[in-house]
Amino acid sequence: MEALGSLGWFLLQFILIIGLISFIFFGVGSFFSKPKFNKQNENIEQKLDRIIELLEKERKD
């Protein structure tokens, strides 16, 4: 029974350490990668700029 208890504690510690390491790698990876919503915002901004240009051009005519 004692061996099973120590094995359980070992597995718990192992899972926690793996989780901590994966959380650190995820945090570092998400820091260096560009989020998807920023790309979508840039696309929307480009479309809005194009619409504004067309409206200004139409107003001048």
PDB file of N, CA and C in Angstrom:
ATOM      1  N   MET A   1       0.824  -1.199   0.000  1.00  0.00           N
ATOM      2  CA  MET A   1       0.000   0.000   0.000  1.00  0.00           C
ATOM      3  C   MET A   1       0.867   1.261   0.000  1.00  0.00           C
ATOM      4  N   GLU A   2       1.966   1.190   0.715  1.00  0.00           N
ATOM      5  CA  GLU A   2       2.880   2.340   0.759  1.00  0.00           C
ATOM      6  C   GLU A   2       3.490   2.615  -0.619  1.00  0.00           C
ATOM      7  N   ALA A   3       3.819   1.550  -1.362  1.00  0.00           N
ATOM      8  CA  ALA A   3       4.401   1.729  -2.699  1.00  0.00           C
ATOM      9  C   ALA A   3       3.389   2.377  -3.644  1.00  0.00           C
ATOM     10  N   LEU A   4       2.146   1.970  -3.535  1.00  0.00           N
ATOM     11  CA  LEU A   4       1.111   2.556  -4.382  1.00  0.00           C
ATOM     12  C   LEU A   4       0.930   4.038  -4.045  1.00  0.00           C
ATOM     13  N   GLY A   5       1.012   4.380  -2.772  1.00  0.00           N
ATOM     14  CA  GLY A   5       0.877   5.779  -2.375  1.00  0.00           C
ATOM     15  C   GLY A   5       2.013   6.630  -2.902  1.00  0.00           C
ATOM     16  N   SER A   6       3.239   6.134  -2.814  1.00  0.00           N
ATOM     17  CA  SER A   6       4.373   6.912  -3.309  1.00  0.00           C
ATOM     18  C   SER A   6       4.331   7.019  -4.832  1.00  0.00           C
ATOM     19  N   LEU A   7       3.841   5.968  -5.493  1.00  0.00           N
ATOM     20  CA  LEU A   7       3.696   6.024  -6.947  1.00  0.00           C
ATOM     21  C   LEU A   7       2.654   7.081  -7.331  1.00  0.00           C
ATOM     22  N   GLY A   8       1.596   7.168  -6.569  1.00  0.00           N
ATOM     23  CA  GLY A   8       0.573   8.179  -6.834  1.00  0.00           C
ATOM     24  C   GLY A   8       1.117   9.592  -6.687  1.00  0.00           C
ATOM     25  N   TRP A   9       1.908   9.823  -5.625  1.00  0.00           N
ATOM     26  CA  TRP A   9       2.522  11.137  -5.443  1.00  0.00           C
ATOM     27  C   TRP A   9       3.496  11.444  -6.575  1.00  0.00           C
ATOM     28  N   PHE A  10       4.250  10.422  -7.005  1.00  0.00           N
ATOM     29  CA  PHE A  10       5.190  10.615  -8.111  1.00  0.00           C
ATOM     30  C   PHE A  10       4.445  10.996  -9.388  1.00  0.00           C
ATOM     31  N   LEU A  11       3.348  10.288  -9.679  1.00  0.00           N
ATOM     32  CA  LEU A  11       2.572  10.610 -10.877  1.00  0.00           C
ATOM     33  C   LEU A  11       1.971  12.011 -10.793  1.00  0.00           C
ATOM     34  N   LEU A  12       1.498  12.384  -9.620  1.00  0.00           N
ATOM     35  CA  LEU A  12       0.941  13.723  -9.443  1.00  0.00           C
ATOM     36  C   LEU A  12       2.003  14.790  -9.688  1.00  0.00           C
ATOM     37  N   GLN A  13       3.186  14.601  -9.111  1.00  0.00           N
ATOM     38  CA  GLN A  13       4.273  15.560  -9.317  1.00  0.00           C
ATOM     39  C   GLN A  13       4.691  15.595 -10.783  1.00  0.00           C
ATOM     40  N   PHE A  14       4.748  14.432 -11.422  1.00  0.00           N
ATOM     41  CA  PHE A  14       5.132  14.356 -12.830  1.00  0.00           C
ATOM     42  C   PHE A  14       4.136  15.115 -13.699  1.00  0.00           C
ATOM     43  N   ILE A  15       2.848  14.915 -13.443  1.00  0.00           N
ATOM     44  CA  ILE A  15       1.814  15.604 -14.218  1.00  0.00           C
ATOM     45  C   ILE A  15       1.905  17.116 -14.006  1.00  0.00           C
ATOM     46  N   LEU A  16       2.126  17.541 -12.777  1.00  0.00           N
ATOM     47  CA  LEU A  16       2.238  18.976 -12.503  1.00  0.00           C
ATOM     48  C   LEU A  16       3.453  19.585 -13.192  1.00  0.00           C
ATOM     49  N   ILE A  17       4.579  18.883 -13.175  1.00  0.00           N
ATOM     50  CA  ILE A  17       5.794  19.397 -13.818  1.00  0.00           C
ATOM     51  C   ILE A  17       5.598  19.483 -15.331  1.00  0.00           C
ATOM     52  N   ILE A  18       5.013  18.442 -15.926  1.00  0.00           N
ATOM     53  CA  ILE A  18       4.748  18.467 -17.370  1.00  0.00           C
ATOM     54  C   ILE A  18       3.780  19.604 -17.711  1.00  0.00           C
ATOM     55  N   GLY A  19       2.765  19.792 -16.900  1.00  0.00           N
ATOM     56  CA  GLY A  19       1.823  20.882 -17.132  1.00  0.00           C
ATOM     57  C   GLY A  19       2.484  22.245 -17.038  1.00  0.00           C
ATOM     58  N   LEU A  20       3.361  22.416 -16.066  1.00  0.00           N
ATOM     59  CA  LEU A  20       4.072  23.686 -15.914  1.00  0.00           C
ATOM     60  C   LEU A  20       4.977  23.949 -17.106  1.00  0.00           C
ATOM     61  N   ILE A  21       5.705  22.933 -17.540  1.00  0.00           N
ATOM     62  CA  ILE A  21       6.597  23.094 -18.694  1.00  0.00           C
ATOM     63  C   ILE A  21       5.796  23.416 -19.952  1.00  0.00           C
ATOM     64  N   SER A  22       4.689  22.720 -20.164  1.00  0.00           N
ATOM     65  CA  SER A  22       3.878  22.991 -21.357  1.00  0.00           C
ATOM     66  C   SER A  22       3.258  24.385 -21.292  1.00  0.00           C
ATOM     67  N   PHE A  23       2.868  24.839 -20.106  1.00  0.00           N
ATOM     68  CA  PHE A  23       2.320  26.185 -19.960  1.00  0.00           C
ATOM     69  C   PHE A  23       3.368  27.239 -20.295  1.00  0.00           C
ATOM     70  N   ILE A  24       4.619  27.011 -19.858  1.00  0.00           N
ATOM     71  CA  ILE A  24       5.702  27.950 -20.163  1.00  0.00           C
ATOM     72  C   ILE A  24       5.945  27.999 -21.667  1.00  0.00           C
ATOM     73  N   PHE A  25       6.024  26.824 -22.319  1.00  0.00           N
ATOM     74  CA  PHE A  25       6.239  26.805 -23.764  1.00  0.00           C
ATOM     75  C   PHE A  25       5.078  27.450 -24.505  1.00  0.00           C
ATOM     76  N   PHE A  26       3.855  27.238 -24.052  1.00  0.00           N
ATOM     77  CA  PHE A  26       2.695  27.857 -24.690  1.00  0.00           C
ATOM     78  C   PHE A  26       2.759  29.375 -24.547  1.00  0.00           C
ATOM     79  N   GLY A  27       3.136  29.846 -23.359  1.00  0.00           N
ATOM     80  CA  GLY A  27       3.234  31.285 -23.135  1.00  0.00           C
ATOM     81  C   GLY A  27       4.296  31.926 -23.999  1.00  0.00           C
ATOM     82  N   VAL A  28       5.448  31.287 -24.113  1.00  0.00           N
ATOM     83  CA  VAL A  28       6.529  31.826 -24.933  1.00  0.00           C
ATOM     84  C   VAL A  28       6.126  31.793 -26.406  1.00  0.00           C
ATOM     85  N   GLY A  29       5.508  30.708 -26.837  1.00  0.00           N
ATOM     86  CA  GLY A  29       5.087  30.602 -28.237  1.00  0.00           C
ATOM     87  C   GLY A  29       4.030  31.622 -28.604  1.00  0.00           C
ATOM     88  N   SER A  30       3.077  31.854 -27.727  1.00  0.00           N
ATOM     89  CA  SER A  30       2.028  32.827 -28.029  1.00  0.00           C
ATOM     90  C   SER A  30       2.561  34.253 -27.958  1.00  0.00           C
ATOM     91  N   PHE A  31       3.657  34.460 -27.228  1.00  0.00           N
ATOM     92  CA  PHE A  31       4.256  35.793 -27.167  1.00  0.00           C
ATOM     93  C   PHE A  31       4.912  36.150 -28.498  1.00  0.00           C
ATOM     94  N   PHE A  32       5.538  35.161 -29.150  1.00  0.00           N
ATOM     95  CA  PHE A  32       6.261  35.430 -30.385  1.00  0.00           C
ATOM     96  C   PHE A  32       5.395  35.300 -31.631  1.00  0.00           C
ATOM     97  N   SER A  33       4.274  34.612 -31.551  1.00  0.00           N
ATOM     98  CA  SER A  33       3.423  34.462 -32.732  1.00  0.00           C
ATOM     99  C   SER A  33       2.402  35.591 -32.774  1.00  0.00           C
ATOM    100  N   LYS A  34       1.978  35.914 -33.976  1.00  0.00           N
ATOM    101  CA  LYS A  34       1.006  36.986 -34.153  1.00  0.00           C
ATOM    102  C   LYS A  34      -0.400  36.404 -34.013  1.00  0.00           C
ATOM    103  N   PRO A  35      -1.218  36.948 -33.147  1.00  0.00           N
ATOM    104  CA  PRO A  35      -2.576  36.418 -32.975  1.00  0.00           C
ATOM    105  C   PRO A  35      -3.403  36.558 -34.248  1.00  0.00           C
ATOM    106  N   LYS A  36      -4.376  35.665 -34.415  1.00  0.00           N
ATOM    107  CA  LYS A  36      -5.195  35.664 -35.621  1.00  0.00           C
ATOM    108  C   LYS A  36      -6.080  36.900 -35.701  1.00  0.00           C
ATOM    109  N   PHE A  37      -6.603  37.358 -34.561  1.00  0.00           N
ATOM    110  CA  PHE A  37      -7.533  38.481 -34.629  1.00  0.00           C
ATOM    111  C   PHE A  37      -6.836  39.756 -35.078  1.00  0.00           C
ATOM    112  N   ASN A  38      -5.515  39.889 -34.845  1.00  0.00           N
ATOM    113  CA  ASN A  38      -4.796  41.054 -35.356  1.00  0.00           C
ATOM    114  C   ASN A  38      -4.747  41.023 -36.876  1.00  0.00           C
ATOM    115  N   LYS A  39      -4.550  39.834 -37.443  1.00  0.00           N
ATOM    116  CA  LYS A  39      -4.536  39.711 -38.901  1.00  0.00           C
ATOM    117  C   LYS A  39      -5.910  40.062 -39.465  1.00  0.00           C
ATOM    118  N   GLN A  40      -6.963  39.631 -38.795  1.00  0.00           N
ATOM    119  CA  GLN A  40      -8.315  39.948 -39.255  1.00  0.00           C
ATOM    120  C   GLN A  40      -8.574  41.448 -39.143  1.00  0.00           C
ATOM    121  N   ASN A  41      -8.078  42.073 -38.070  1.00  0.00           N
ATOM    122  CA  ASN A  41      -8.256  43.515 -37.910  1.00  0.00           C
ATOM    123  C   ASN A  41      -7.530  44.278 -39.004  1.00  0.00           C
ATOM    124  N   GLU A  42      -6.309  43.818 -39.357  1.00  0.00           N
ATOM    125  CA  GLU A  42      -5.571  44.478 -40.428  1.00  0.00           C
ATOM    126  C   GLU A  42      -6.327  44.356 -41.745  1.00  0.00           C
ATOM    127  N   ASN A  43      -6.905  43.190 -41.994  1.00  0.00           N
ATOM    128  CA  ASN A  43      -7.669  42.983 -43.220  1.00  0.00           C
ATOM    129  C   ASN A  43      -8.883  43.907 -43.253  1.00  0.00           C
ATOM    130  N   ILE A  44      -9.570  44.024 -42.131  1.00  0.00           N
ATOM    131  CA  ILE A  44     -10.740  44.909 -42.053  1.00  0.00           C
ATOM    132  C   ILE A  44     -10.310  46.363 -42.233  1.00  0.00           C
ATOM    133  N   GLU A  45      -9.181  46.750 -41.626  1.00  0.00           N
ATOM    134  CA  GLU A  45      -8.693  48.121 -41.771  1.00  0.00           C
ATOM    135  C   GLU A  45      -8.345  48.431 -43.220  1.00  0.00           C
ATOM    136  N   GLN A  46      -7.734  47.475 -43.920  1.00  0.00           N
ATOM    137  CA  GLN A  46      -7.406  47.688 -45.331  1.00  0.00           C
ATOM    138  C   GLN A  46      -8.675  47.870 -46.154  1.00  0.00           C
ATOM    139  N   LYS A  47      -9.698  47.066 -45.881  1.00  0.00           N
ATOM    140  CA  LYS A  47     -10.956  47.189 -46.608  1.00  0.00           C
ATOM    141  C   LYS A  47     -11.618  48.536 -46.321  1.00  0.00           C
ATOM    142  N   LEU A  48     -11.595  48.956 -45.053  1.00  0.00           N
ATOM    143  CA  LEU A  48     -12.191  50.249 -44.707  1.00  0.00           C
ATOM    144  C   LEU A  48     -11.430  51.397 -45.360  1.00  0.00           C
ATOM    145  N   ASP A  49     -10.103  51.303 -45.394  1.00  0.00           N
ATOM    146  CA  ASP A  49      -9.311  52.335 -46.067  1.00  0.00           C
ATOM    147  C   ASP A  49      -9.669  52.413 -47.548  1.00  0.00           C
ATOM    148  N   ARG A  50      -9.846  51.266 -48.165  1.00  0.00           N
ATOM    149  CA  ARG A  50     -10.215  51.229 -49.588  1.00  0.00           C
ATOM    150  C   ARG A  50     -11.599  51.845 -49.801  1.00  0.00           C
ATOM    151  N   ILE A  51     -12.535  51.553 -48.906  1.00  0.00           N
ATOM    152  CA  ILE A  51     -13.879  52.133 -49.015  1.00  0.00           C
ATOM    153  C   ILE A  51     -13.813  53.647 -48.857  1.00  0.00           C
ATOM    154  N   ILE A  52     -13.019  54.119 -47.905  1.00  0.00           N
ATOM    155  CA  ILE A  52     -12.882  55.567 -47.694  1.00  0.00           C
ATOM    156  C   ILE A  52     -12.281  56.230 -48.924  1.00  0.00           C
ATOM    157  N   GLU A  53     -11.259  55.593 -49.506  1.00  0.00           N
ATOM    158  CA  GLU A  53     -10.653  56.144 -50.721  1.00  0.00           C
ATOM    159  C   GLU A  53     -11.673  56.239 -51.847  1.00  0.00           C
ATOM    160  N   LEU A  54     -12.470  55.197 -52.021  1.00  0.00           N
ATOM    161  CA  LEU A  54     -13.477  55.217 -53.085  1.00  0.00           C
ATOM    162  C   LEU A  54     -14.536  56.284 -52.833  1.00  0.00           C
ATOM    163  N   LEU A  55     -14.950  56.443 -51.573  1.00  0.00           N
ATOM    164  CA  LEU A  55     -15.945  57.475 -51.255  1.00  0.00           C
ATOM    165  C   LEU A  55     -15.385  58.874 -51.488  1.00  0.00           C
ATOM    166  N   GLU A  56     -14.126  59.094 -51.119  1.00  0.00           N
ATOM    167  CA  GLU A  56     -13.507  60.399 -51.355  1.00  0.00           C
ATOM    168  C   GLU A  56     -13.372  60.672 -52.848  1.00  0.00           C
ATOM    169  N   LYS A  57     -13.014  59.643 -53.597  1.00  0.00           N
ATOM    170  CA  LYS A  57     -12.886  59.796 -55.048  1.00  0.00           C
ATOM    171  C   LYS A  57     -14.238  60.121 -55.666  1.00  0.00           C
ATOM    172  N   GLU A  58     -15.294  59.457 -55.189  1.00  0.00           N
ATOM    173  CA  GLU A  58     -16.636  59.702 -55.710  1.00  0.00           C
ATOM    174  C   GLU A  58     -17.115  61.105 -55.343  1.00  0.00           C
ATOM    175  N   ARG A  59     -16.746  61.569 -54.165  1.00  0.00           N
ATOM    176  CA  ARG A  59     -17.157  62.903 -53.721  1.00  0.00           C
ATOM    177  C   ARG A  59     -16.491  63.984 -54.580  1.00  0.00           C
ATOM    178  N   LYS A  60     -15.238  63.758 -54.973  1.00  0.00           N
ATOM    179  CA  LYS A  60     -14.521  64.734 -55.799  1.00  0.00           C
ATOM    180  C   LYS A  60     -15.111  64.822 -57.194  1.00  0.00           C
ATOM    181  N   ASP A  61     -15.667  63.723 -57.688  1.00  0.00           N
ATOM    182  CA  ASP A  61     -16.221  63.714 -59.056  1.00  0.00           C
ATOM    183  C   ASP A  61     -17.519  64.427 -59.157  1.00  0.00           C
TER     184      ASP A  61
END
